[in-house]
Structure formats: C-alpha cells, structure tokens
PDB file of C-alpha atoms in Angstrom:
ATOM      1  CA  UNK Z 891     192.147 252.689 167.075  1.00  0.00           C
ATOM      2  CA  UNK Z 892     189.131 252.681 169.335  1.00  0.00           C
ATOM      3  CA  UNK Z 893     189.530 252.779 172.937  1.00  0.00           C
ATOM      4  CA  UNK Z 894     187.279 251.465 175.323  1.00  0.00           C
ATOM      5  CA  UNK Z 895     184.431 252.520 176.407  1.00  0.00           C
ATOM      6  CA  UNK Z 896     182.549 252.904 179.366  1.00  0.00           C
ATOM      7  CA  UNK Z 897     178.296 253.789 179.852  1.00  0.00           C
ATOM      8  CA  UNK Z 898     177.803 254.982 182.679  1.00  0.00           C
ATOM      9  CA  UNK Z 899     174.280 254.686 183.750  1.00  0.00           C
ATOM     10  CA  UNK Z 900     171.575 257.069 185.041  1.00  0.00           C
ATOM     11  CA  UNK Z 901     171.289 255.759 188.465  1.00  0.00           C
ATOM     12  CA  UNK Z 902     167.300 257.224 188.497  1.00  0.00           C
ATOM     13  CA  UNK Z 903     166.198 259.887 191.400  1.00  0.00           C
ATOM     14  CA  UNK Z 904     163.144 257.545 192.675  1.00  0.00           C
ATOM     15  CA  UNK Z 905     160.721 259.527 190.731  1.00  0.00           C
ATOM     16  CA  UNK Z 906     158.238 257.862 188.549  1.00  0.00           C
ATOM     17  CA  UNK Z 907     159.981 259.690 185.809  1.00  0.00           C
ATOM     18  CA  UNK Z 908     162.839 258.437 186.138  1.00  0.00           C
ATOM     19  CA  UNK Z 909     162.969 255.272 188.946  1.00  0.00           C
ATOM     20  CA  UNK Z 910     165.900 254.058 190.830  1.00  0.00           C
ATOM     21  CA  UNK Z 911     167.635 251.236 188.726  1.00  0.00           C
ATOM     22  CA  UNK Z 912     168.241 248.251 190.812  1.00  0.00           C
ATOM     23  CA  UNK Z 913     171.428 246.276 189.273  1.00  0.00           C
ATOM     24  CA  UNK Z 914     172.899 244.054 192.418  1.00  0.00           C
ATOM     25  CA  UNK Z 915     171.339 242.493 195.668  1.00  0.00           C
ATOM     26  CA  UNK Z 916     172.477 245.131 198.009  1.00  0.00           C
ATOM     27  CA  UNK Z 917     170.557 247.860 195.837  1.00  0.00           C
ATOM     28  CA  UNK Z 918     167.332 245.590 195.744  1.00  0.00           C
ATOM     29  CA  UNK Z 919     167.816 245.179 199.425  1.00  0.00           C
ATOM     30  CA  UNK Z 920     168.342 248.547 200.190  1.00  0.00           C
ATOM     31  CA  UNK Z 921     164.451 249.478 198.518  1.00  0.00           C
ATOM     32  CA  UNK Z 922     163.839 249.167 202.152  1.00  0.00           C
ATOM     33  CA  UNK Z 923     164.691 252.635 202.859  1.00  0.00           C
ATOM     34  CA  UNK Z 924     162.564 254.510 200.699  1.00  0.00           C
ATOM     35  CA  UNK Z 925     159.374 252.603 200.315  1.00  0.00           C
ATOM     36  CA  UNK Z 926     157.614 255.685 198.256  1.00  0.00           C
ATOM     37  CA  UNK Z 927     160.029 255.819 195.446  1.00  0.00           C
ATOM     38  CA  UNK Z 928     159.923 254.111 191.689  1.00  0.00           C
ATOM     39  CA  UNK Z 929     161.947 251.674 190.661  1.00  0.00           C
ATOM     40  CA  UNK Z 930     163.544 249.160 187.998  1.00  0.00           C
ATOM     41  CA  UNK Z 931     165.741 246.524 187.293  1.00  0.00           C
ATOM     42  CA  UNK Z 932     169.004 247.035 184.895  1.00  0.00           C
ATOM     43  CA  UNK Z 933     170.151 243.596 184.855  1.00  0.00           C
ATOM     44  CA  UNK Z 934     169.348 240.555 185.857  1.00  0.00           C
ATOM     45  CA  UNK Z 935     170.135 240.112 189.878  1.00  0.00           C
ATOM     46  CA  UNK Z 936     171.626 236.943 191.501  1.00  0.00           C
ATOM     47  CA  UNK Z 937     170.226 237.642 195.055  1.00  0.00           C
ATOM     48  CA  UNK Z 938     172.223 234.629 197.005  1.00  0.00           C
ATOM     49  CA  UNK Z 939     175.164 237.079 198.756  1.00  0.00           C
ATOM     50  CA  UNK Z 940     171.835 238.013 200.959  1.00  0.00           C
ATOM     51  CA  UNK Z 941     172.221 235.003 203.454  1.00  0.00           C
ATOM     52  CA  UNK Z 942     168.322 236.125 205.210  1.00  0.00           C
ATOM     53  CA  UNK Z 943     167.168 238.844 202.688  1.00  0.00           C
ATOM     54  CA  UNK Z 944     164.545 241.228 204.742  1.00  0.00           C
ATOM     55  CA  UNK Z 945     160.967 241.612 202.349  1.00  0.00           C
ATOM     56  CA  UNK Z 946     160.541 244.809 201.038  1.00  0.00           C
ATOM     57  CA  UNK Z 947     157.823 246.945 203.146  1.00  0.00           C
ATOM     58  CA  UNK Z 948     155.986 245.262 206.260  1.00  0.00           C
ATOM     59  CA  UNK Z 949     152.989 245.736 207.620  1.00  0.00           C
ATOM     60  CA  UNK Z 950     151.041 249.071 207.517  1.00  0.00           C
ATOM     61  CA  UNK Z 951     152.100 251.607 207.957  1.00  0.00           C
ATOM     62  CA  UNK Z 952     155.807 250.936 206.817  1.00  0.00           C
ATOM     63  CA  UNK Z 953     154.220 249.026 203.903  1.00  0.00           C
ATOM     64  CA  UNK Z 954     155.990 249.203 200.130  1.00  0.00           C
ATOM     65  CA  UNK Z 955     153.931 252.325 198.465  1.00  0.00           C
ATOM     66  CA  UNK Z 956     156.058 252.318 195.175  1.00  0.00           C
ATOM     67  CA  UNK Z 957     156.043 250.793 191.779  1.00  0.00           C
ATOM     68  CA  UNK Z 958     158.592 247.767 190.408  1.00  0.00           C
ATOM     69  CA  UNK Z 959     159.068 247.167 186.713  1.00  0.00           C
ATOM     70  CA  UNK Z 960     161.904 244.510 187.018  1.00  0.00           C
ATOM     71  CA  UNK Z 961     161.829 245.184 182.519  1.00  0.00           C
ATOM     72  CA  UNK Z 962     161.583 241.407 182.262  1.00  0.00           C
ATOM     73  CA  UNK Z 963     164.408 240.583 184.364  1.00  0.00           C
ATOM     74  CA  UNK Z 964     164.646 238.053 186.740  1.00  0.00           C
ATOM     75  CA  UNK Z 965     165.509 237.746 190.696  1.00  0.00           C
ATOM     76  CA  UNK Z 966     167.251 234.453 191.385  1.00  0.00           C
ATOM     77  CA  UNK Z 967     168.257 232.549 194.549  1.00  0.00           C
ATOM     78  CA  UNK Z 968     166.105 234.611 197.157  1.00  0.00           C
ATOM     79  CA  UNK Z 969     166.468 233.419 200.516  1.00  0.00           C
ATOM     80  CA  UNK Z 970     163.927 234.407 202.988  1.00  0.00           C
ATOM     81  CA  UNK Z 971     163.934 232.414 206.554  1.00  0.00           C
ATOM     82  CA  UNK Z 972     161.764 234.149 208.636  1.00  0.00           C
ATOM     83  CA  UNK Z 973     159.552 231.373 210.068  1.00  0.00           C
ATOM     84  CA  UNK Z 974     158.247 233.423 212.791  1.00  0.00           C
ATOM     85  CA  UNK Z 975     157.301 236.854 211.065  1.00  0.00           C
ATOM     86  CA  UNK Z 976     153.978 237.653 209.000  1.00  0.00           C
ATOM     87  CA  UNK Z 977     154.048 239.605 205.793  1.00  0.00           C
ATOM     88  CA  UNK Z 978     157.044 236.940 203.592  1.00  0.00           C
ATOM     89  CA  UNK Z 979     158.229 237.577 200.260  1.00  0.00           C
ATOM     90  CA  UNK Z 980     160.122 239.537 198.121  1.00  0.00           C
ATOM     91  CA  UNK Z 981     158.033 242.391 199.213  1.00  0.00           C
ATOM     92  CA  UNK Z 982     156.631 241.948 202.432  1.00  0.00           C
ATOM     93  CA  UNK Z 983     153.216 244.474 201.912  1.00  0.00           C
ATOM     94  CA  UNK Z 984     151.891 246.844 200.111  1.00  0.00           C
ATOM     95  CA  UNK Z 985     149.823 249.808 199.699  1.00  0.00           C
ATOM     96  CA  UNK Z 986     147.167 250.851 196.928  1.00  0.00           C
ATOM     97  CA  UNK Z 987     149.270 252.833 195.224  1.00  0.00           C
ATOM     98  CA  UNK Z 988     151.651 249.861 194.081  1.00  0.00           C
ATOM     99  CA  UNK Z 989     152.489 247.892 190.658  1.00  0.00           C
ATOM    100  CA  UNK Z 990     154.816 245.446 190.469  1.00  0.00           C
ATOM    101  CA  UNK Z 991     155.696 244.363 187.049  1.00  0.00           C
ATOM    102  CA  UNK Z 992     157.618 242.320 184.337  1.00  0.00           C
ATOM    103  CA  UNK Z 993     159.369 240.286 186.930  1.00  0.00           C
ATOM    104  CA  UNK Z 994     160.520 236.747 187.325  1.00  0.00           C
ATOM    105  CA  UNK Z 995     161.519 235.638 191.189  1.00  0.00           C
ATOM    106  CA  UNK Z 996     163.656 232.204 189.930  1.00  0.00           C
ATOM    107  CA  UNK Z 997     164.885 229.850 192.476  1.00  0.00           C
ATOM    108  CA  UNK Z 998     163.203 231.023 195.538  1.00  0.00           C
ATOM    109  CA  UNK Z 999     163.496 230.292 199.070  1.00  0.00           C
ATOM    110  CA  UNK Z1000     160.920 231.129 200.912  1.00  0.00           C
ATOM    111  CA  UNK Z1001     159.865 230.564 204.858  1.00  0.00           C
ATOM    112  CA  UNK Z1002     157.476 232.889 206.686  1.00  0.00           C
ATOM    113  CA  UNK Z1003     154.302 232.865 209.348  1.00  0.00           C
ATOM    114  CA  UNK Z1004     151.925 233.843 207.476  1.00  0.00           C
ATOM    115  CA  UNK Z1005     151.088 236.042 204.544  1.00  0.00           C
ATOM    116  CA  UNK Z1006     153.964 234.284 202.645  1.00  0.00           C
ATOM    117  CA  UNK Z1007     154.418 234.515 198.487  1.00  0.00           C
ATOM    118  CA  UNK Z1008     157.406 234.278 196.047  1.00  0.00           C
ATOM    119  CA  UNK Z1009     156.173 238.062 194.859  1.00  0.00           C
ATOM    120  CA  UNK Z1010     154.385 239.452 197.627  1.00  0.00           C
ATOM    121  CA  UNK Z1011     153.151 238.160 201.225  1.00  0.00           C
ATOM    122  CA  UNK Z1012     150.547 240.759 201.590  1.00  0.00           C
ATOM    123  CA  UNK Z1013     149.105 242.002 198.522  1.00  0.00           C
ATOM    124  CA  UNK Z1014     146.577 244.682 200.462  1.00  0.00           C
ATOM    125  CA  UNK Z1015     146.324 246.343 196.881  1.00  0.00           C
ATOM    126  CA  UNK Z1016     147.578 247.844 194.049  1.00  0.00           C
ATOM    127  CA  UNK Z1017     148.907 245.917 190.766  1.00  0.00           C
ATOM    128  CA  UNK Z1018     151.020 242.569 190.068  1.00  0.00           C
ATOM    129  CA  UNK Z1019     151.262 242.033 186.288  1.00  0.00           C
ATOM    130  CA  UNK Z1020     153.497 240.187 183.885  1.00  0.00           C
ATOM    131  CA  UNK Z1021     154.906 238.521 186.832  1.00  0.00           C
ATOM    132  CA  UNK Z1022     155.717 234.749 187.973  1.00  0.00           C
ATOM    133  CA  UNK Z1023     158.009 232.844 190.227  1.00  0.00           C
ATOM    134  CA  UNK Z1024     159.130 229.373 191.363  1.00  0.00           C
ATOM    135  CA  UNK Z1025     161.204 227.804 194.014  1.00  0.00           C
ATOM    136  CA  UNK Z1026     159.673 226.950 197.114  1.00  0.00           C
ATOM    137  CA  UNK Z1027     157.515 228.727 199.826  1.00  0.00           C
ATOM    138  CA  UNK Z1028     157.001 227.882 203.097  1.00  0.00           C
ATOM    139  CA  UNK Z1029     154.314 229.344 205.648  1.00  0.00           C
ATOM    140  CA  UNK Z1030     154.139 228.151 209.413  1.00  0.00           C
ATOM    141  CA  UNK Z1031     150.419 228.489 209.293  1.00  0.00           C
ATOM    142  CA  UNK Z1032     148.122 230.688 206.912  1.00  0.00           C
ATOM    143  CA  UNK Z1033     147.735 232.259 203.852  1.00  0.00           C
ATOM    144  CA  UNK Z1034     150.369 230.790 201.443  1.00  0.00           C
ATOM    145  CA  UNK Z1035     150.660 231.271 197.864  1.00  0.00           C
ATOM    146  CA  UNK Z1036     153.425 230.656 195.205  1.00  0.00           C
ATOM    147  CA  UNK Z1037     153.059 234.447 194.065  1.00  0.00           C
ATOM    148  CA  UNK Z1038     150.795 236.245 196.598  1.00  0.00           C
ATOM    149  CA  UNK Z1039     150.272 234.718 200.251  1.00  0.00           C
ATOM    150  CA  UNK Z1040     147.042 237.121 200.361  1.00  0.00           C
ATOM    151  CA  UNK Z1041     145.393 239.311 197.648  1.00  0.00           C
ATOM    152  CA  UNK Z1042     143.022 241.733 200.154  1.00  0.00           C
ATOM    153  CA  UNK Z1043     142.258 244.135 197.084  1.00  0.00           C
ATOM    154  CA  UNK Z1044     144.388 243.979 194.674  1.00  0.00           C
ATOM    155  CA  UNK Z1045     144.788 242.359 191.289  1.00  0.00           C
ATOM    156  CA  UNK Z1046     147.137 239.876 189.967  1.00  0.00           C
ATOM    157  CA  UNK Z1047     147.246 239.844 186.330  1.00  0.00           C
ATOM    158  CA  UNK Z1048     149.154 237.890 183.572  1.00  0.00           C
ATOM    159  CA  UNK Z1049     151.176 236.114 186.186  1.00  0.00           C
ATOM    160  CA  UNK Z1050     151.925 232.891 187.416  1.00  0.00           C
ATOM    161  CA  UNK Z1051     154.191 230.391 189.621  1.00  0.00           C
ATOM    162  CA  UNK Z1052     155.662 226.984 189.271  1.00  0.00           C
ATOM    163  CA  UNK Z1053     156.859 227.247 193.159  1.00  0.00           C
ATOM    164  CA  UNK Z1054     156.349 224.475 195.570  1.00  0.00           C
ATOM    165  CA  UNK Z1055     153.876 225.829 198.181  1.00  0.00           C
ATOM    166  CA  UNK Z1056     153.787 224.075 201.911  1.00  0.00           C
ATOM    167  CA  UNK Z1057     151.722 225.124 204.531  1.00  0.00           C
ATOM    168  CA  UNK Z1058     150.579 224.017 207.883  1.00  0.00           C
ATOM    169  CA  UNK Z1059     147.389 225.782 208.425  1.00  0.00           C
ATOM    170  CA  UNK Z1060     144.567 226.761 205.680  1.00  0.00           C
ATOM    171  CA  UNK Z1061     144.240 229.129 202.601  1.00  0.00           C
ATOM    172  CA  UNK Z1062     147.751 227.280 200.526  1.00  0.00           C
ATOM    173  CA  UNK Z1063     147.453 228.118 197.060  1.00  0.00           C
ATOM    174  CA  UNK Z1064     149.931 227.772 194.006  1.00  0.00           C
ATOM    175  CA  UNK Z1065     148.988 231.207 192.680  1.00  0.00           C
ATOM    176  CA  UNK Z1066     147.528 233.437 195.733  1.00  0.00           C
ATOM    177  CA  UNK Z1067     146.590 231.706 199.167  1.00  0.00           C
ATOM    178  CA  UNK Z1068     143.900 233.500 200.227  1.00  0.00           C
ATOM    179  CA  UNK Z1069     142.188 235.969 197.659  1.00  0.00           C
TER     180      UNK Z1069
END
C-alpha cells in the first residue's frame, strides 16, 4: 500500500539563489544573525512564543542589508515592547540594498521610541512591496507609521496597513510617519 511520506525541505544557504526559508518564530528571530543573507517564508508563522521579539537589524551599521519575500504569507501576533529604543518593527533598519516583499504582519503589537512601523521602523532605503499590516503601533515620541515609522529613501509600493497608530510626539501616520 503506500507508506508515508515525508518532504524534506531545502533549508536555503542565504544566497539570493536560493534564500534561507523561515518556517517558525525562532528561525524569523534568528535573521538577526546574518543580516546580509536572502530569505523567505515556507509557511505561515504564528510569532506569539516570542514574549519581546528583538526587530530585525538596528541602526547603521548593524542595519538589515538582505531581501524578504514572505511568498504571501503572513506574520501573526508580533510582540514588540521596546518603549525606550529607536528603530521598532519587525525589522528594525535597513540598508539600500533591501526588499521586503509579499508579506502580511497580522495582529501586531507594537511599542517603540521612535522610528516605529508594523514592517519596518527605519526604512533608510531599499524596497517594501506587496506588503501590509495591522494591529497596533505605539511610538513614545516621533516618527510612527502603521507600515514604515520613517521612509528616508526608500519606496513603499503596493502596500498598506489597517493598524492602529498612537503617538506622542509628531510625524504619526497610518501608512509611513515621516516620509
């Protein structure tokens, strides 16, 4: 009769080629330690074992210089409480050599400084496309934005957000905060 069967899949070598593929929270967190390398989602990812999940890339120069295609997955139940840091979201910054892609960040929750966005806090530049999320994000002072706290050079394409965006201070917005 037929016997099971198992697939085992490529796991990816970082390469553009062929990118890491990111199928549980602890391999999305773990992007962190090789910020140069391509990536994509197999699956959709529940990310809510991460009590305080740490953004992906900070400030320059240990910014996120990769490229994403979650393949129209989603991200669900990020929690981010960081309330006194810069640079919030599910990547923190990035470089100009990045594109993030095809993803949907569901059920965010999001609390940073400044710089703060469901997608990205600090979009210095590079690519967001096909992308949206909603939940809620939360920035102490400046520079808030349901997808993108701030888009220095970059461009956000075919994207949007549904999140709920607070802010204390100036440049709030339910797409990018400060563009």
């Amino acid at each position: 009769g037929m016997g099971a069967t198992s697939t085992v899949v490529d796991p990816g070598d970082g390469s553009a080629a062929n990118p890491y593929v990111i199928t549980n929270a602890s391999e999305l967190q773990d992007m962190n330690t090789d910020l140069d390398a391509s990536y994509t989602l197999g699956n959709d990812i529940d990310a809510s074992s991460i009590a305080n999940f740490d953004p992906i890339g900070d400030a320059y120069p240990n910014w996120f210089n990769g490229t994403f295609d979650g393949a129209n997955y989603t991200i669900s139940n990020l929690t981010i409480d960081r309330p006194t840091e810069s640079n919030v979201g599910l990547f923190g910054s990035t470089s100009s050599n990045v594109r993030i892609e095809n993803v949907g960040v569901v059920n965010a929750n999001m609390t940073g400084h400044d710089q703060v966005g469901g997608l990205a806090g600090l979009l210095f530049e590079g690519t967001v496309s096909n992308s949206y999320a909603t939940g809620n994000v939360t920035g102490n002072t400046s520079d808030v934005g349901g997808l993108v706290g701030v888009n220095n050079d970059g461009m956000v394409a075919d994207s949007s957000a549904t999140s709920s965006v607070h802010s204390s201070g100036f440049n709030t917005g339910g797409l990018v905060g400060y563009n």
